Short mmCIF file of C-alpha atoms in Angstrom, two decimals:
data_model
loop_
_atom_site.label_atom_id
_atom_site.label_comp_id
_atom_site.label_asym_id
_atom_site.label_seq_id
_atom_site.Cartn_x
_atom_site.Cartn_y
_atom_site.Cartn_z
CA UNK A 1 -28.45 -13.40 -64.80
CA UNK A 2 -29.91 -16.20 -67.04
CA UNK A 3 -29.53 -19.80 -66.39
CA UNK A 4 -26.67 -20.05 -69.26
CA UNK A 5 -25.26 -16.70 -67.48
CA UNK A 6 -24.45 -18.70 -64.49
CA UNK A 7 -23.29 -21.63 -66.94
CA UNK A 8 -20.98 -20.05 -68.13
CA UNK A 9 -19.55 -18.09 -64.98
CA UNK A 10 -19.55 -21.84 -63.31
CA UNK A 11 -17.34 -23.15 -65.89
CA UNK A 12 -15.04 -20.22 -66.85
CA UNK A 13 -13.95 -19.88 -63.26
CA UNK A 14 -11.02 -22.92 -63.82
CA UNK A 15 -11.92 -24.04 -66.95
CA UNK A 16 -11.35 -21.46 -68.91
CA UNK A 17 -10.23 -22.83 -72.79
CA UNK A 18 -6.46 -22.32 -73.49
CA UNK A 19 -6.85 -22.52 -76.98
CA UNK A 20 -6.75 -19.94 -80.39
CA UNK A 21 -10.95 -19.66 -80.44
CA UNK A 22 -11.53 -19.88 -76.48
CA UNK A 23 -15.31 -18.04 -76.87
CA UNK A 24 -16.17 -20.08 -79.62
CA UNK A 25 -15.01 -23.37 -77.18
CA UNK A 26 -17.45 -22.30 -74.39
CA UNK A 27 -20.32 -21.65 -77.37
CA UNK A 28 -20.52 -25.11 -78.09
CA UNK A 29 -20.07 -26.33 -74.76
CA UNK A 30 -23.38 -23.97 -73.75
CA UNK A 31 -25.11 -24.76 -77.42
CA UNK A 32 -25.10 -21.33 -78.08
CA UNK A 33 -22.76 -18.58 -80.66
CA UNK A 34 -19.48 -17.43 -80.19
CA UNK A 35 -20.97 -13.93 -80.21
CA UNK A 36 -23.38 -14.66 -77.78
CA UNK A 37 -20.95 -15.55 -75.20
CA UNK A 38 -18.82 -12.75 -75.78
CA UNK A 39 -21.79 -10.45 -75.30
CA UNK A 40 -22.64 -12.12 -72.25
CA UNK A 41 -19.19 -11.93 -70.76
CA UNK A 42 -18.90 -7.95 -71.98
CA UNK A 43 -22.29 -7.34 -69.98
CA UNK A 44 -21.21 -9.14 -66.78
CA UNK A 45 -17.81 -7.76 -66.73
CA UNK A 46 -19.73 -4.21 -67.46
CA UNK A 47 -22.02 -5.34 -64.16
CA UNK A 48 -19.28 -6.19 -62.10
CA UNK A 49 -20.23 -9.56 -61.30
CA UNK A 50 -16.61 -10.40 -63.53
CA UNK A 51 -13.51 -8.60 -62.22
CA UNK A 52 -11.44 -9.87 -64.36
CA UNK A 53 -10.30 -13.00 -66.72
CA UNK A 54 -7.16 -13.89 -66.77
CA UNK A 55 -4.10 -15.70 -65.06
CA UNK A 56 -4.28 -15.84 -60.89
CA UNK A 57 -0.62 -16.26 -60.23
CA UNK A 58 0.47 -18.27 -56.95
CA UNK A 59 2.62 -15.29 -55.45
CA UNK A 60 5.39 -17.71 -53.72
CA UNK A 61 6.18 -19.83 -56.93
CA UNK A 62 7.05 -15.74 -58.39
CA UNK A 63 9.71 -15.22 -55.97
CA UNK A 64 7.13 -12.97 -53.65
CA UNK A 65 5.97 -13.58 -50.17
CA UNK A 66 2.67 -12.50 -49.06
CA UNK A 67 0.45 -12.30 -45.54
CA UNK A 68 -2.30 -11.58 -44.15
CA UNK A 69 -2.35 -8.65 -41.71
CA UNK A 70 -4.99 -7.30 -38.79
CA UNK A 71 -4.69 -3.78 -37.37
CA UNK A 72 -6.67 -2.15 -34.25
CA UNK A 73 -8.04 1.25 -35.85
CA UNK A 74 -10.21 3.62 -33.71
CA UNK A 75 -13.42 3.73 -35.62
CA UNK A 76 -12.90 8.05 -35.87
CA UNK A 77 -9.95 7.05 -38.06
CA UNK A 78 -11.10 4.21 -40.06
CA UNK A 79 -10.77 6.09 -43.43
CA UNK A 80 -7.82 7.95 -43.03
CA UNK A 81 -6.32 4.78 -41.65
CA UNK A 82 -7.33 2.70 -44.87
CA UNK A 83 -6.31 5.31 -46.73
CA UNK A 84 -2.95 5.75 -45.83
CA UNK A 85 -2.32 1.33 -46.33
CA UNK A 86 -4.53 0.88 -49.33
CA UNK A 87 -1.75 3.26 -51.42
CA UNK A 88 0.98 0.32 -51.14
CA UNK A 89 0.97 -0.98 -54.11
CA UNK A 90 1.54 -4.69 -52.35
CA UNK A 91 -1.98 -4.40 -50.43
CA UNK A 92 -4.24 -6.74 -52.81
CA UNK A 93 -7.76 -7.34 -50.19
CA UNK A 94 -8.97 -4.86 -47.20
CA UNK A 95 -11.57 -5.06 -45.91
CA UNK A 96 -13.21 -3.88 -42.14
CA UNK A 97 -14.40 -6.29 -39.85
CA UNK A 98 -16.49 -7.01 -36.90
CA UNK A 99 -13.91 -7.34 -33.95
CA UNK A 100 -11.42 -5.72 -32.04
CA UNK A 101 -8.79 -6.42 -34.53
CA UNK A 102 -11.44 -4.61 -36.95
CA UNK A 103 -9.07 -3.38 -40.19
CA UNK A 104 -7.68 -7.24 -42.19
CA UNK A 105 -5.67 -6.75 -45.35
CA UNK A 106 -3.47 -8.84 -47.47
CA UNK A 107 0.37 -7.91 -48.31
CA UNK A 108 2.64 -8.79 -51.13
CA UNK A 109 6.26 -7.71 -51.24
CA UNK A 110 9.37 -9.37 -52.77
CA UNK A 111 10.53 -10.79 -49.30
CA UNK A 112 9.53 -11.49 -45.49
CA UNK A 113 11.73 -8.94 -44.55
CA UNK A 114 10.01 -6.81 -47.00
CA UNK A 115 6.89 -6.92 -45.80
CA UNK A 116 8.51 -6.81 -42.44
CA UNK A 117 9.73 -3.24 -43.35
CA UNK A 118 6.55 -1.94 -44.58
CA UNK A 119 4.37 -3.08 -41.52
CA UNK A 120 6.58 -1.06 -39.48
CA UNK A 121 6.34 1.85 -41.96
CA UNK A 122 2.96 1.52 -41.61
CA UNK A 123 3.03 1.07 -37.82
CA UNK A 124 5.45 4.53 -37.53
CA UNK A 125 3.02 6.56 -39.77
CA UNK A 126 -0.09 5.57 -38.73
CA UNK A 127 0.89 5.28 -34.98
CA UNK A 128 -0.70 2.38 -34.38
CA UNK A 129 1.25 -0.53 -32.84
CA UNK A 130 -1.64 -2.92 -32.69
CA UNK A 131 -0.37 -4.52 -36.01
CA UNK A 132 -0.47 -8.29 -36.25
CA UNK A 133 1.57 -10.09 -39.24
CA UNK A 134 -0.51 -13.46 -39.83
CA UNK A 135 1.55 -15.48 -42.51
CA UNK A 136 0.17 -18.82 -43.66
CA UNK A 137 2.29 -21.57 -42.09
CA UNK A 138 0.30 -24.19 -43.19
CA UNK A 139 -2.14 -24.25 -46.16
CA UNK A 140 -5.11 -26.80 -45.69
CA UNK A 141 -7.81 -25.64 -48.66
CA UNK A 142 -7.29 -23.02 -51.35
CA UNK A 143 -10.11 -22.71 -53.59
CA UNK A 144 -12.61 -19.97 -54.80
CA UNK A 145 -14.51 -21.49 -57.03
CA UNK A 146 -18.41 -20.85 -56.74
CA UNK A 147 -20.95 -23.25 -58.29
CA UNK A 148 -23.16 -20.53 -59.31
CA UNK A 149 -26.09 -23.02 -60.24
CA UNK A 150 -26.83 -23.53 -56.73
CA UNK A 151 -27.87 -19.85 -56.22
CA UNK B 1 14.54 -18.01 -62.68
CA UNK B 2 12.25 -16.10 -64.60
CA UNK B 3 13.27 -15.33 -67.97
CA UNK B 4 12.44 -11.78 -69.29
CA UNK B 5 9.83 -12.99 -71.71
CA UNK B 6 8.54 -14.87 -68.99
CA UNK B 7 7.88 -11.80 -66.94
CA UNK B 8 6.50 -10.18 -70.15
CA UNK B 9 4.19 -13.05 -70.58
CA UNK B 10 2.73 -12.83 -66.82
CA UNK B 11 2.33 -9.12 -67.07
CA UNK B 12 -0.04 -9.57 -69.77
CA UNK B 13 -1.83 -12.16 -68.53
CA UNK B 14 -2.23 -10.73 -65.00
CA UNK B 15 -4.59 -7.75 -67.17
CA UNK B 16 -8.23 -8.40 -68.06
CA UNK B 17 -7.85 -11.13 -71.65
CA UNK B 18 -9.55 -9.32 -74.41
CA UNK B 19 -12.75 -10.24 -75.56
CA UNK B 20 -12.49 -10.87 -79.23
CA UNK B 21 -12.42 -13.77 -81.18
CA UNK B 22 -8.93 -15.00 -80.71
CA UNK B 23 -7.68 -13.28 -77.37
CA UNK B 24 -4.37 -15.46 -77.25
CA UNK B 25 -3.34 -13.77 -80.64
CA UNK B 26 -3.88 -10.14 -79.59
CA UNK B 27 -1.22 -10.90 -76.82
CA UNK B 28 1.08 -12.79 -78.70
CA UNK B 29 1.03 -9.96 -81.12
CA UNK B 30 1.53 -7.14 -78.48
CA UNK B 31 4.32 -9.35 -76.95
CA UNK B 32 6.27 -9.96 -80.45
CA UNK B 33 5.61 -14.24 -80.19
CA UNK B 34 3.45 -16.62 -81.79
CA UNK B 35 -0.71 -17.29 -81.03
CA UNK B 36 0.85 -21.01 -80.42
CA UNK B 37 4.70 -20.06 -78.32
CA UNK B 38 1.75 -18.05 -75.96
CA UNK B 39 -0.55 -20.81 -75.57
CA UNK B 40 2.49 -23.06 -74.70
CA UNK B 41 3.55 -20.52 -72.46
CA UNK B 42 0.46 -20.78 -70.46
CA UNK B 43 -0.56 -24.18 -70.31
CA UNK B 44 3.31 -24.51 -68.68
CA UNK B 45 2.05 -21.87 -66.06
CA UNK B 46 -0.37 -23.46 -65.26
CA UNK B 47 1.35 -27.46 -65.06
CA UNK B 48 3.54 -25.93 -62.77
CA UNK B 49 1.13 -23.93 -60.78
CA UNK B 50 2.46 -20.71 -61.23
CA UNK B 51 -0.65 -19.94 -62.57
CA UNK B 52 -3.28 -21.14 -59.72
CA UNK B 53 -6.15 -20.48 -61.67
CA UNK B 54 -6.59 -19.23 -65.00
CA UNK B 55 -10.26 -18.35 -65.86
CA UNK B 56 -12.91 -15.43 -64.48
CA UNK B 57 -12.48 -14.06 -60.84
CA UNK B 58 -15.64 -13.07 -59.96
CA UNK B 59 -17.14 -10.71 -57.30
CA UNK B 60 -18.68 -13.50 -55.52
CA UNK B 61 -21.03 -10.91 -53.44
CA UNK B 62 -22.77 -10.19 -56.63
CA UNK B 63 -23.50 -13.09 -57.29
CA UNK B 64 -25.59 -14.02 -54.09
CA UNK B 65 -22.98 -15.38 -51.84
CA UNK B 66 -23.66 -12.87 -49.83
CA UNK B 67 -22.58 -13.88 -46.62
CA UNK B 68 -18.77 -14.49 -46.28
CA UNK B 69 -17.47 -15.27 -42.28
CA UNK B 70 -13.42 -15.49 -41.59
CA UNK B 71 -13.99 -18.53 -39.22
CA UNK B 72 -10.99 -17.98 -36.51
CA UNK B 73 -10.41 -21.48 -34.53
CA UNK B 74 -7.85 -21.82 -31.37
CA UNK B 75 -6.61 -25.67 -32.36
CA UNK B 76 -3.74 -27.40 -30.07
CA UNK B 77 -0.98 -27.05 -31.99
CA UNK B 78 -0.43 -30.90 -31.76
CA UNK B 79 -4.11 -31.50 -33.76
CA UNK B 80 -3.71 -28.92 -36.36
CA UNK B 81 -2.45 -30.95 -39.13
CA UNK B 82 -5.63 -33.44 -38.13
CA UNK B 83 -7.83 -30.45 -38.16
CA UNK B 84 -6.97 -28.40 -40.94
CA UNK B 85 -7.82 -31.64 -43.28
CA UNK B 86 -11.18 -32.06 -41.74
CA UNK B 87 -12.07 -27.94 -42.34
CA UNK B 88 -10.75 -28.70 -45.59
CA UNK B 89 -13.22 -31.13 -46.14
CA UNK B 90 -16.50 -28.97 -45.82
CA UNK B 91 -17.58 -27.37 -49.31
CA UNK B 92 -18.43 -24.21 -47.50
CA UNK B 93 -14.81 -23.66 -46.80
CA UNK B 94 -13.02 -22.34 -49.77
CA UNK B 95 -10.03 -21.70 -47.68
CA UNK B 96 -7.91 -23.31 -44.44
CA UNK B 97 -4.73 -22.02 -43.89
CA UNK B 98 -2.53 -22.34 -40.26
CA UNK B 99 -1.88 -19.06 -38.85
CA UNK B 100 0.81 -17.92 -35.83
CA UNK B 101 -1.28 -16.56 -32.82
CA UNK B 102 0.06 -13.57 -31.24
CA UNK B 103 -0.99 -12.18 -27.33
CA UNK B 104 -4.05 -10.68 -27.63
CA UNK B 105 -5.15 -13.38 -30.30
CA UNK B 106 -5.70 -16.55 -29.83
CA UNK B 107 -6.56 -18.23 -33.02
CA UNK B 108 -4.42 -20.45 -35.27
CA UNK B 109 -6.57 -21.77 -38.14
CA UNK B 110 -8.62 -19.73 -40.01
CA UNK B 111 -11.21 -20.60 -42.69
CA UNK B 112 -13.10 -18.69 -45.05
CA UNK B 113 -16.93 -19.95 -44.65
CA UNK B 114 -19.23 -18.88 -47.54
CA UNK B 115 -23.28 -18.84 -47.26
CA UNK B 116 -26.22 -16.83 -48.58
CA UNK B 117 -27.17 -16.05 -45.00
CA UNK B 118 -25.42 -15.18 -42.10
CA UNK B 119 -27.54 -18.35 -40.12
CA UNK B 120 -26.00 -20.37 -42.66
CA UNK B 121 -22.11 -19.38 -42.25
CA UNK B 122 -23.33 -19.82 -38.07
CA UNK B 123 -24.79 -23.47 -38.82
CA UNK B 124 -21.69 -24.58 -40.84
CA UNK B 125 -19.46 -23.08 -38.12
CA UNK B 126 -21.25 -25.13 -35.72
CA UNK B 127 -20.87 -28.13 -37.56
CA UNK B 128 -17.57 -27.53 -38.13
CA UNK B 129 -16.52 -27.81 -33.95
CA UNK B 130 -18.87 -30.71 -33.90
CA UNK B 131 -16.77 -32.57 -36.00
CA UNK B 132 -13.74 -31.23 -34.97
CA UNK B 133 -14.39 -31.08 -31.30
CA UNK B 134 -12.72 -27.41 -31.28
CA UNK B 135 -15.11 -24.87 -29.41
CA UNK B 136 -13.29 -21.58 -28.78
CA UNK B 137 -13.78 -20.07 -32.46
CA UNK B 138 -14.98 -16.45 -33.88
CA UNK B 139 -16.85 -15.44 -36.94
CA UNK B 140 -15.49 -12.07 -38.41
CA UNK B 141 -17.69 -10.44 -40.52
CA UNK B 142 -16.88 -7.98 -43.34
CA UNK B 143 -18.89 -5.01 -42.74
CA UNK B 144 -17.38 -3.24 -45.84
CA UNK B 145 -14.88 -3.95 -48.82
CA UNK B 146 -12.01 -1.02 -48.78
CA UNK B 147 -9.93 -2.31 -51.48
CA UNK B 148 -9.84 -5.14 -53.68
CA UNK B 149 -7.11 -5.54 -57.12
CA UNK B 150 -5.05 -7.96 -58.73
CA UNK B 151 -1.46 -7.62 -57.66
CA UNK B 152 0.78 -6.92 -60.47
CA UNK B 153 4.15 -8.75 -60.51
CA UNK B 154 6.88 -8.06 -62.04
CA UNK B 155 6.19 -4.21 -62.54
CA UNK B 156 9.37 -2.80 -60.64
CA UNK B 157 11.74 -3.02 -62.70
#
């Protein structure tokens, strides 16, 4: 990554154009070609650093209702386990981590008692009862935005 | 609520946006609309905040913040309003939500702390009870990434 690479990931991140020539927008911005941006975008997409461009919906204002969940899963069973709650379609984010609680993934279904219904699924097939449901009640800060010039 | 165009509308726009010339027309196209009706459609998305964000989501561990702690904090439920806006307030913190605590767990308020080093996600954590005056927190550290998409709405029916 160039200097103008992490330009341009900086501002696309909220700031992407809404407009008919959005890549040639960005070009001038950057003082640089509408083709060169769209080659740099296809080559970070291609390295991963993008995952995606697009819309990131708020999943409440869409009728849906989503959590954050922690499960206690015996390290011997860790991929079986992930296995078995990464194929709901609703589970967006899992990832292990370092405590007792050691399995944390997010949840979206159409309703509370939705997701209510699937944790238990999940509790009854994986036979683990150890199954916290952590819904925001409050939201202080939501924002993922990285200033990628600092790095 | 949602009209059925809407929901046509936000299942394009929840896939990857083309990269060609003029994006916004390739959808409009697919979808049977004008390039303009679809840039109308989105700028009222995101006025209303149905659309939180509408831009590049990036892997942010490839791109060197490498070190990402969920900060768990036990806050009297009387302070957490108080808190929560302080948290809010560090730039390391890209999110604060209120959480219920269950037996067996403690913690109320959670915030996501990013650094490029552990030491630093540990030195903003500190700085964080300093100001806050809250001492019984965790870090939680991923150790590995097991599954990470886009939710898709609106693809049940």
């Amino acid at each position: 990554m160039d200097s103008l690479d992490k330009q341009l990931l900086t501002l696309i991140q909220s700031d992407f154009p809404i407009t008919p020539e959005p890549f040639k927008e960005l070009a001038l911005t950057l003082g640089t070609t509408e083709e060169d941006v769209i080659a740099r975008l296809q080559k970070l997409k291609e390295e991963g650093i993008i995952r995606r461009i697009g819309g990131i919906f708020d999943s409440k204002k869409l009728g849906y209702f989503s959590t954050l969940c922690a499960i206690k899963v015996p390290e011997e069973r860790i991929d079986e386990v992930a296995e078995l709650i990464n194929s709901y379609p609703g589970v967006t984010h899992n990832y292990l981590r370092q405590h007792e609680y050691n399995m944390w993934f997010t949840l979206i279904a159409l309703s509370s008692q939705a997701v209510e219904d699937i944790l238990e699924e999940m509790r009854r097939r994986t036979g683990i009862k150890d199954l916290i449901n952590l819904p925001a009640i409050n939201f202080f800060k939501i924002k993922v935005n990285f200033n990628l010039n600092e790095v | 609520m949602f009209t059925e165009l809407d929901k046509r509308i936000i299942r394009e726009l929840q896939e990857d946006l083309p990269l060609t010339s003029r994006p916004y027309k390739v959808i409009a196209d697919k979808i049977g609309i004008t390039e303009e009706e679809l840039l109308a459609k989105v700028r009222e998305f995101v006025d209303k905040g149905i659309i939180r964000r509408f831009g590049a989501a990036l892997r942010h561990r490839e791109v060197g913040f490498t070190a990402n702690a969920m900060v768990v904090w036990d806050v009297p439920d009387e302070k957490t309003r108080e808190v929560g806006a302080i948290m809010a307030g560090f730039p390391e913190v890209s999110h604060c939500y209120q959480r219920p605590r269950y037996p067996g767990w403690p913690y109320n308020m959670f915030t996501m702390v990013h650094g490029l080093s552990k030491e630093e996600c540990e030195a903003t954590a500190a700085r964080i009870a300093e100001r806050t005056g809250i001492k019984k927190y965790d870090l939680l550290y991923s150790t590995a990434e097991l599954k990470k998409d886009s939710m898709k709405y609106f693809m049940e029916e």
